[in-house]
Each structure stands twice: as C-alpha cells, then as structure tokens.
Short mmCIF file of C-alpha atoms and ligand atoms in Angstrom, two decimals:
data_model
loop_
_atom_site.label_atom_id
_atom_site.label_comp_id
_atom_site.label_asym_id
_atom_site.label_seq_id
_atom_site.Cartn_x
_atom_site.Cartn_y
_atom_site.Cartn_z
CA MET A 1 86.11 110.87 76.53
CA GLN A 2 87.11 114.52 76.46
CA LYS A 3 89.19 115.99 73.70
CA GLY A 4 92.84 115.49 74.37
CA PHE A 5 92.07 113.75 77.63
CA VAL A 6 95.16 112.64 79.49
CA PRO A 7 94.52 110.43 82.53
CA PHE A 8 97.25 111.73 84.83
CA ALA A 9 96.28 109.56 87.78
CA GLU A 10 96.31 106.42 85.68
CA VAL A 11 99.69 107.25 84.21
CA LYS A 12 101.02 107.80 87.72
CA ARG A 13 99.60 104.52 88.87
CA ALA A 14 100.89 102.56 85.90
CA VAL A 15 104.55 103.55 86.13
CA SER A 16 106.72 103.40 89.20
CA LEU A 17 109.20 106.13 89.98
CA GLU A 18 111.86 103.45 90.04
CA ALA A 19 111.06 102.54 86.43
CA VAL A 20 111.41 106.19 85.47
CA LEU A 21 114.74 106.49 87.29
CA GLU A 22 115.89 103.34 85.55
CA ARG A 23 114.97 104.74 82.20
CA TYR A 24 117.25 107.68 82.91
CA GLU A 25 119.90 105.24 84.16
CA LEU A 26 119.95 107.02 87.50
CA VAL A 27 119.44 104.02 89.76
CA PRO A 28 123.13 103.02 89.93
CA SER A 29 124.02 106.46 91.32
CA LEU A 30 121.57 106.04 94.19
CA THR A 31 121.93 104.14 97.44
CA ARG A 32 119.07 101.93 98.47
CA LYS A 33 117.80 101.55 102.00
CA GLY A 34 114.52 99.65 102.18
CA MET A 35 112.06 101.52 100.04
CA ASN A 36 114.20 104.66 99.95
CA LEU A 37 116.88 105.79 97.55
CA ALA A 38 119.28 108.64 98.11
CA GLY A 39 122.05 110.18 96.06
CA PRO A 40 123.25 113.17 94.12
CA CYS A 41 120.49 115.26 92.56
CA PRO A 42 120.07 114.76 88.80
CA PHE A 43 118.92 118.37 88.46
CA CYS A 44 121.01 120.71 90.59
CA LYS A 45 123.94 118.29 90.86
CA GLY A 46 124.73 119.85 94.22
CA SER A 47 127.71 118.97 96.33
CA SER A 48 125.94 116.73 98.84
CA GLY A 49 125.85 113.14 97.74
CA ARG A 50 122.53 112.41 99.44
CA GLN A 51 120.37 115.45 98.89
CA PHE A 52 118.17 113.75 96.32
CA GLN A 53 115.75 111.45 98.14
CA VAL A 54 113.28 108.99 96.72
CA ASN A 55 110.48 107.17 98.52
CA LEU A 56 109.59 104.20 96.34
CA ALA A 57 106.62 103.25 98.50
CA LYS A 58 105.04 106.61 97.75
CA ASN A 59 106.60 107.08 94.31
CA ALA A 60 107.74 110.46 95.49
CA TRP A 61 111.03 112.35 95.22
CA TYR A 62 112.53 115.46 96.74
CA CYS A 63 115.81 117.32 96.52
CA PHE A 64 116.99 119.18 99.60
CA GLY A 65 119.34 121.18 97.37
CA CYS A 66 117.07 122.61 94.71
CA LYS A 67 113.93 122.10 96.80
CA ALA A 68 112.18 120.44 93.89
CA GLY A 69 110.09 117.34 94.25
CA GLY A 70 106.91 115.52 93.41
CA ASN A 71 105.74 112.45 91.55
CA ILE A 72 106.79 110.79 88.29
CA LEU A 73 105.05 113.43 86.20
CA ASP A 74 106.92 116.22 87.98
CA PHE A 75 110.17 114.33 87.53
CA VAL A 76 109.78 113.76 83.81
CA ALA A 77 108.45 117.30 83.28
CA LYS A 78 111.54 118.72 84.98
CA LYS A 79 113.96 116.36 83.29
CA GLU A 80 112.55 116.92 79.81
CA GLU A 81 111.70 120.58 80.48
CA VAL A 82 108.13 120.06 79.34
CA SER A 83 104.66 120.51 80.82
CA ILE A 84 103.05 117.95 83.10
CA ARG A 85 100.75 117.04 80.26
CA THR A 86 103.58 116.39 77.84
CA ALA A 87 105.36 114.41 80.54
CA ALA A 88 102.28 112.18 80.85
CA LEU A 89 102.17 111.72 77.08
CA LYS A 90 105.84 110.77 77.06
CA LEU A 91 105.36 108.25 79.83
CA ASP A 92 102.36 106.79 78.03
CA SER A 93 104.49 106.30 74.97
CA TRP A 94 107.75 105.14 76.65
CA PHE A 95 105.99 102.52 78.73
CA GLU A 96 103.40 101.65 76.06
CA LEU A 97 100.56 102.28 78.47
CA GLY A 98 97.92 102.98 75.83
CA LEU A 99 96.12 105.24 78.29
CA VAL A 100 95.92 108.34 76.16
CA ALA A 101 92.94 108.50 73.82
CA LYS A 102 93.93 108.25 70.19
CA GLU A 103 90.43 108.27 68.74
CA LYS A 104 90.66 111.54 66.85
CA PRO A 105 93.57 111.51 64.46
CA HIS A 106 92.67 114.81 62.81
CA ALA A 107 90.96 116.97 65.41
CA GLU A 108 93.24 119.01 67.63
CA ALA A 109 96.44 117.48 66.38
CA PRO A 110 99.26 119.22 68.18
CA ALA A 111 98.95 122.75 66.89
CA HIS A 112 101.58 123.68 69.45
CA PRO A 113 104.25 121.06 69.19
CA ALA A 114 106.49 122.99 71.53
CA GLU A 115 104.47 123.23 74.69
CA THR A 116 105.39 125.89 77.13
CA PRO A 117 106.28 124.35 80.43
CA ALA A 118 105.49 127.42 82.46
CA ALA A 119 101.91 128.10 81.48
CA SER A 120 100.52 124.61 81.54
CA PRO A 121 96.78 125.08 81.91
CA GLU A 122 96.27 121.38 82.56
CA ALA A 123 98.01 121.47 85.89
CA PRO A 124 97.14 120.54 88.56
CA PRO A 125 96.91 116.99 87.33
CA ALA A 126 93.77 114.96 87.78
CA ALA A 127 91.62 118.08 87.97
CA LYS A 128 89.70 117.21 84.83
CA GLU A 129 89.24 113.54 85.43
CA VAL A 130 85.87 111.95 85.57
CA PRO A 131 86.62 108.63 87.24
CA PRO A 132 84.43 105.61 86.56
CA THR A 133 82.08 104.51 89.34
CA SER A 134 82.64 100.78 89.04
CA ASN A 135 84.97 98.20 87.56
CA PRO A 136 83.00 95.93 85.26
CA PRO A 137 83.30 92.20 86.03
CA LEU A 138 85.81 90.42 83.82
CA ALA A 139 84.36 88.37 81.02
CA PHE A 140 87.09 85.76 81.41
CA THR A 141 89.22 84.01 83.99
CA LEU A 142 92.87 83.08 83.66
CA LYS A 143 92.64 79.32 83.62
CA THR A 144 96.28 78.46 83.25
CA LEU A 145 97.70 80.16 86.34
CA ASP A 146 100.28 77.88 87.90
CA PRO A 147 100.20 77.89 91.72
CA HIS A 148 103.32 75.71 91.94
CA HIS A 149 105.60 77.46 89.44
CA GLU A 150 109.20 77.45 90.61
CA SER A 151 109.71 81.18 90.14
CA LEU A 152 107.11 81.87 92.83
CA ALA A 153 109.44 80.48 95.48
CA SER A 154 111.07 83.88 95.99
CA LEU A 155 107.73 85.33 97.11
CA GLY A 156 107.60 82.99 100.07
CA PHE A 157 103.94 81.99 99.84
CA SER A 158 102.80 78.45 100.53
CA SER A 159 100.76 76.62 97.90
CA GLU A 160 97.82 76.69 100.31
CA THR A 161 97.83 80.48 100.41
CA ILE A 162 98.30 80.79 96.67
CA GLU A 163 95.43 78.42 95.98
CA ARG A 164 93.23 80.00 98.60
CA PHE A 165 93.37 83.25 96.65
CA GLY A 166 93.12 81.60 93.24
CA ALA A 167 96.45 83.14 92.35
CA GLY A 168 99.33 81.73 90.36
CA TYR A 169 102.17 82.28 87.96
CA CYS A 170 101.04 83.77 84.68
CA ALA A 171 102.93 82.52 81.65
CA LYS A 172 101.48 84.75 78.96
CA GLY A 173 99.65 87.95 78.14
CA LEU A 174 99.75 91.26 79.97
CA LEU A 175 100.88 89.67 83.24
CA LYS A 176 103.44 87.37 81.66
CA SER A 177 106.08 86.16 84.13
CA ARG A 178 104.22 87.69 87.06
CA PHE A 179 102.29 86.39 90.02
CA ALA A 180 98.66 87.01 89.10
CA ILE A 181 96.32 87.78 92.00
CA PRO A 182 92.57 87.95 91.36
CA ILE A 183 90.78 91.05 92.60
CA HIS A 184 87.07 90.95 93.34
CA ASN A 185 84.60 93.74 93.92
CA ALA A 186 82.51 93.95 97.09
CA GLU A 187 79.99 91.56 95.55
CA GLY A 188 82.64 88.95 94.90
CA GLU A 189 82.76 89.42 91.14
CA LEU A 190 86.18 89.10 89.57
CA VAL A 191 87.13 92.53 88.23
CA ALA A 192 90.86 92.27 87.56
CA TYR A 193 94.08 90.39 88.01
CA ALA A 194 96.99 92.21 89.55
CA GLY A 195 100.43 91.12 88.43
CA LEU A 196 102.96 91.15 91.25
CA ALA A 197 106.57 91.02 90.08
CA VAL A 198 108.28 87.85 91.22
CA GLU A 199 111.71 89.44 91.21
CA GLU A 200 112.31 91.92 93.98
CA ASP A 201 113.84 94.61 91.81
CA ALA A 202 111.39 94.43 88.93
CA SER A 203 109.30 97.46 88.23
CA PRO A 204 106.58 98.26 88.32
CA ARG A 205 106.10 95.99 91.26
CA TYR A 206 102.42 95.68 90.47
CA LEU A 207 100.86 95.67 87.07
CA PHE A 208 97.14 96.32 86.72
CA PRO A 209 95.00 96.28 83.60
CA PRO A 210 95.00 99.82 82.17
CA LYS A 211 91.25 100.24 82.59
CA PHE A 212 91.18 98.94 86.16
CA HIS A 213 90.32 101.62 88.68
CA ALA A 214 91.94 100.53 91.94
CA PRO A 215 90.47 103.30 94.15
CA LEU A 216 87.07 101.64 93.75
CA GLU A 217 88.11 98.33 95.31
CA VAL A 218 89.41 96.98 98.58
CA MET A 219 91.25 93.68 98.31
CA ASN A 220 89.41 90.82 100.05
CA LEU A 221 86.41 92.96 101.01
CA TYR A 222 83.92 90.43 99.66
CA ARG A 223 85.22 87.86 102.11
CA LEU A 224 84.42 90.01 105.15
CA PRO A 225 81.21 88.13 106.01
CA GLU A 226 83.23 84.90 106.15
CA PHE A 227 85.47 86.06 108.94
CA ALA A 228 83.51 88.82 110.65
CA GLU A 229 81.87 86.36 113.03
CA GLU A 230 85.12 85.79 114.85
CA GLY A 231 85.09 89.40 115.97
CA GLY A 232 88.85 89.76 116.48
CA PRO A 233 90.91 92.57 114.96
CA LEU A 234 90.55 93.59 111.34
CA TYR A 235 93.89 93.95 109.60
CA LEU A 236 94.54 96.39 106.81
CA ALA A 237 97.59 96.24 104.56
CA PRO A 238 98.76 99.04 102.24
CA GLU A 239 99.12 96.72 99.23
CA ILE A 240 97.24 93.59 98.16
CA GLU A 241 100.20 91.34 98.76
CA GLY A 242 99.70 92.02 102.48
CA VAL A 243 96.48 90.01 102.54
CA LEU A 244 98.39 86.96 101.34
CA ARG A 245 101.22 87.56 103.81
CA LEU A 246 98.71 87.68 106.64
CA ALA A 247 96.96 84.54 105.43
CA GLU A 248 100.34 82.88 105.47
CA VAL A 249 100.50 83.27 109.27
CA GLY A 250 96.88 82.36 109.76
CA ILE A 251 95.32 85.83 109.85
CA VAL A 252 92.34 85.83 107.51
CA ALA A 253 90.44 88.93 108.64
CA ALA A 254 92.46 91.15 106.39
CA LEU A 255 91.84 93.78 103.76
CA ALA A 256 94.28 95.65 101.60
CA LEU A 257 94.53 98.90 99.70
CA PHE A 258 96.55 99.11 96.53
CA ASP A 259 99.24 101.72 97.01
CA GLY A 260 98.81 102.96 100.55
CA SER A 261 96.36 105.65 99.50
CA LEU A 262 92.74 105.70 100.62
CA SER A 263 89.94 106.84 98.31
CA PRO A 264 86.57 107.92 99.69
CA VAL A 265 85.08 104.62 98.44
CA GLN A 266 87.78 102.63 100.21
CA GLU A 267 87.42 104.68 103.35
CA GLU A 268 83.71 104.00 103.44
CA ALA A 269 84.24 100.27 102.92
CA VAL A 270 86.85 99.90 105.65
CA ILE A 271 84.99 102.06 108.15
CA GLY A 272 81.72 100.33 107.30
CA ALA A 273 83.22 96.97 108.21
CA LEU A 274 84.75 98.11 111.47
CA PRO A 275 81.76 97.64 113.80
CA LEU A 276 82.10 93.91 113.16
CA PHE A 277 85.59 93.83 114.57
CA GLU A 278 87.35 94.52 117.79
CA ARG A 279 89.76 97.08 116.36
CA LEU A 280 91.70 98.02 113.26
CA VAL A 281 95.33 97.01 112.89
CA LEU A 282 97.38 98.66 110.19
CA MET A 283 99.88 96.13 109.00
CA GLY A 284 103.16 97.15 107.49
CA GLU A 285 104.70 100.31 106.17
CA GLY A 286 103.63 102.07 103.03
CA PHE A 287 100.45 103.78 104.15
CA GLU A 288 100.19 107.38 103.12
CA ASP A 289 100.08 109.72 106.10
CA ARG A 290 96.72 110.94 104.88
CA THR A 291 95.36 107.41 104.94
CA VAL A 292 96.37 106.93 108.55
CA ALA A 293 94.98 110.33 109.52
CA ARG A 294 91.64 109.64 107.91
CA LEU A 295 91.24 106.20 109.42
CA ALA A 296 92.23 107.55 112.81
CA ARG A 297 89.21 109.83 112.72
CA HIS A 298 86.94 106.79 112.89
CA ALA A 299 88.85 104.22 114.85
CA SER A 300 91.62 103.80 117.34
CA LEU A 301 94.41 102.30 115.35
CA THR A 302 97.05 99.77 116.19
CA TRP A 303 100.04 99.67 113.92
CA SER A 304 102.30 96.70 113.34
CA PRO A 305 105.39 97.25 111.29
CA ASP A 306 105.62 93.72 109.93
CA LEU A 307 105.12 90.05 110.53
CA SER A 308 108.62 89.42 111.65
CA GLU A 309 109.58 87.02 114.39
CA GLU A 310 110.07 89.91 116.79
CA PHE A 311 106.60 91.17 116.20
CA LEU A 312 104.54 88.01 116.49
CA PRO A 313 105.32 87.25 120.16
CA SER A 314 104.31 90.80 121.05
CA LEU A 315 100.75 90.37 119.80
CA PRO A 316 98.22 91.01 122.55
CA ALA A 317 97.34 87.85 124.44
CA ALA A 318 93.82 87.61 123.05
CA HIS A 319 95.14 87.73 119.59
CA GLU A 320 97.94 85.33 120.18
CA GLU A 321 95.39 82.77 121.11
CA GLU A 322 93.46 83.46 117.98
CA PHE A 323 96.63 83.23 115.98
CA LEU A 324 97.39 79.82 117.38
CA CYS A 325 93.86 78.63 116.78
CA THR A 326 93.51 79.74 113.23
CA GLY A 327 96.94 78.57 112.09
CA LYS A 328 97.57 77.72 108.49
CA PRO A 329 94.95 75.68 106.74
CA ARG A 330 96.26 72.16 107.26
ZN1 ZN B 1 118.59 119.22 93.40
#
C-alpha cells in the first residue's frame, strides 16, 4: 500500500450521504420525496427553502444557490473547510471504517496538520487508486443467519426467496441486525455478505465488508447458466435487493449492480450474457445515467420503473405468459 494512501472510492462507498447529513443534524431541515431531499442550503443559507437538493440514490448533492455540489467527500470538505483528503480521513474516523492504512506510525506523520483546502494535490479523488482485480473467496460462511426472523417482515420477502438466496437476519458481528445477503463471484464462490438495513431509514442502507470490491462483481451472475436456457428477457437491477424482489414475483433471470454504477468489469459481464437472452430490461430507478448510456450502446433497453401492480399487467404478452409459468417456487 502506498504511503499515506487514502481509498477515496471505498470511503464514498462505505458511507451514505444521508448518514453524513444525519451527523450534521441536517436531515430534519430537509423534506423527503422518494430518494430525494430538498431544503435550505447548509452553506449559503439562501432565501429559497428548497435550493439544496440531495439525491440519496446517487449520494449526490447540489445547491442551486451557491452552485456547489458533489459527493460526501465534497460535502464534508466544504463543511469542515478542509481538503478532500482530510475529509476522507475524517469520515474514516467518524464512521470507524478502518479503511485508511495505519501501518506506519512514524513515517510521514502529519507534518502539515493544517492542510490547505485550496491546493489539495490529491484531488481528483480516486486518481491514485490501484484497485484489486478479484475478491478472494470467503474462508467462512455465516451459519446462524435466520431466514424467519421477525424483523425481516418489513422487507416483504417470502421465506422461499430468502432461503433461495441463502440470506437471513444476522444477529452478530459486522452485519448485526441486518439482512445478510451472500454475494458470489462469477464462479459461484462466496466472496462477501452484504448487509441490507431492515429499517427503511437506517443508513447506510447497505453495509459491505471494508475490503470487498463491489465493482468486480455482478449479483447473481453465477446463476446465469441456470436460467439462460429459457431465453426470455434478462433483468438488471441497480442494487442487489432487486434480484430478490424479482425472484419474489417469479422472475429469476435477474442480475444486479450494487449502487447503480457500472464498472468495466460489470459492463463486460452483463453484455457478455446478453446473447443468451431476448433483451435487457432495466428494473427500477437508481441507475446512473452513465450506466444506462453505456448499456444502450450494446443493447436495446426496456425500462420498468418498478414491480407495482400497475406495471405487471403491462408486461408484453410473451413475458406475461412466462411470468405466470414461473410463478413463485411452490
Ligand atoms: Zn447553497
């Protein structure tokens, strides 16, 4: 690991913008509409009560008054009046992420305790990162996950779906009090458990092991051979939960990204699978615009906003039939 290495991307992935806003006790001043928050700007404190806008799905913020915006690092940097790097260090410490290397206690100990926000040579973030090329298989499995735990009721999954994915309520450890969902690599090896919050307002919504590199995986990819034979549409959800939601209504040919973004590895995996399927259906909101644009270069896309009652009857006839046939497992 490089001297003074700060993994900006991992810090960004580990902490939600909502958690940051909560830490500053700003959430009560904002109005929530779906995945968006709006309210007075914490920086310019302008006259309009809605100029500060937050997109929780993208963990992005923008103020129409002071024209400032960005991600959690930009927010903390502006709020604390520090560099992006110092903002990342603060987040690492506040949220006990343990992502910043601490292996050299003496070396380049902060010779410049007061960092200058203006001339931050580390920006742009992520420029120096050398990402890993694979997630090593886990050496353990969580054996005590409870698929029937009462607090899972709010998630609305049937026991069949939960068991199908080997998921369950986690009572201890890093994912304590969360819904643990196993994640496998393309070969079907277990590489991580994701912890989905069971309460709607909890943040972060997903918790991943700090060393897990989500851009290298596509949820459910290893199961593709199982359902490719059917040849119907391939569904893609922006977050892993989507695969379970789809299974819940009998759609098994489904993959998911992690936060709506699409890495080159993920792009290759999704596009590589496409010839086996009739078409690609993007399911749900929360895809980054870039993700949609990149997929659209390779495939004609269908987009479905959700699995609501209004949507299901509007499925194309061919699919409706398939939907009826596949149904929920007993
Ligand atoms: Zn502002």
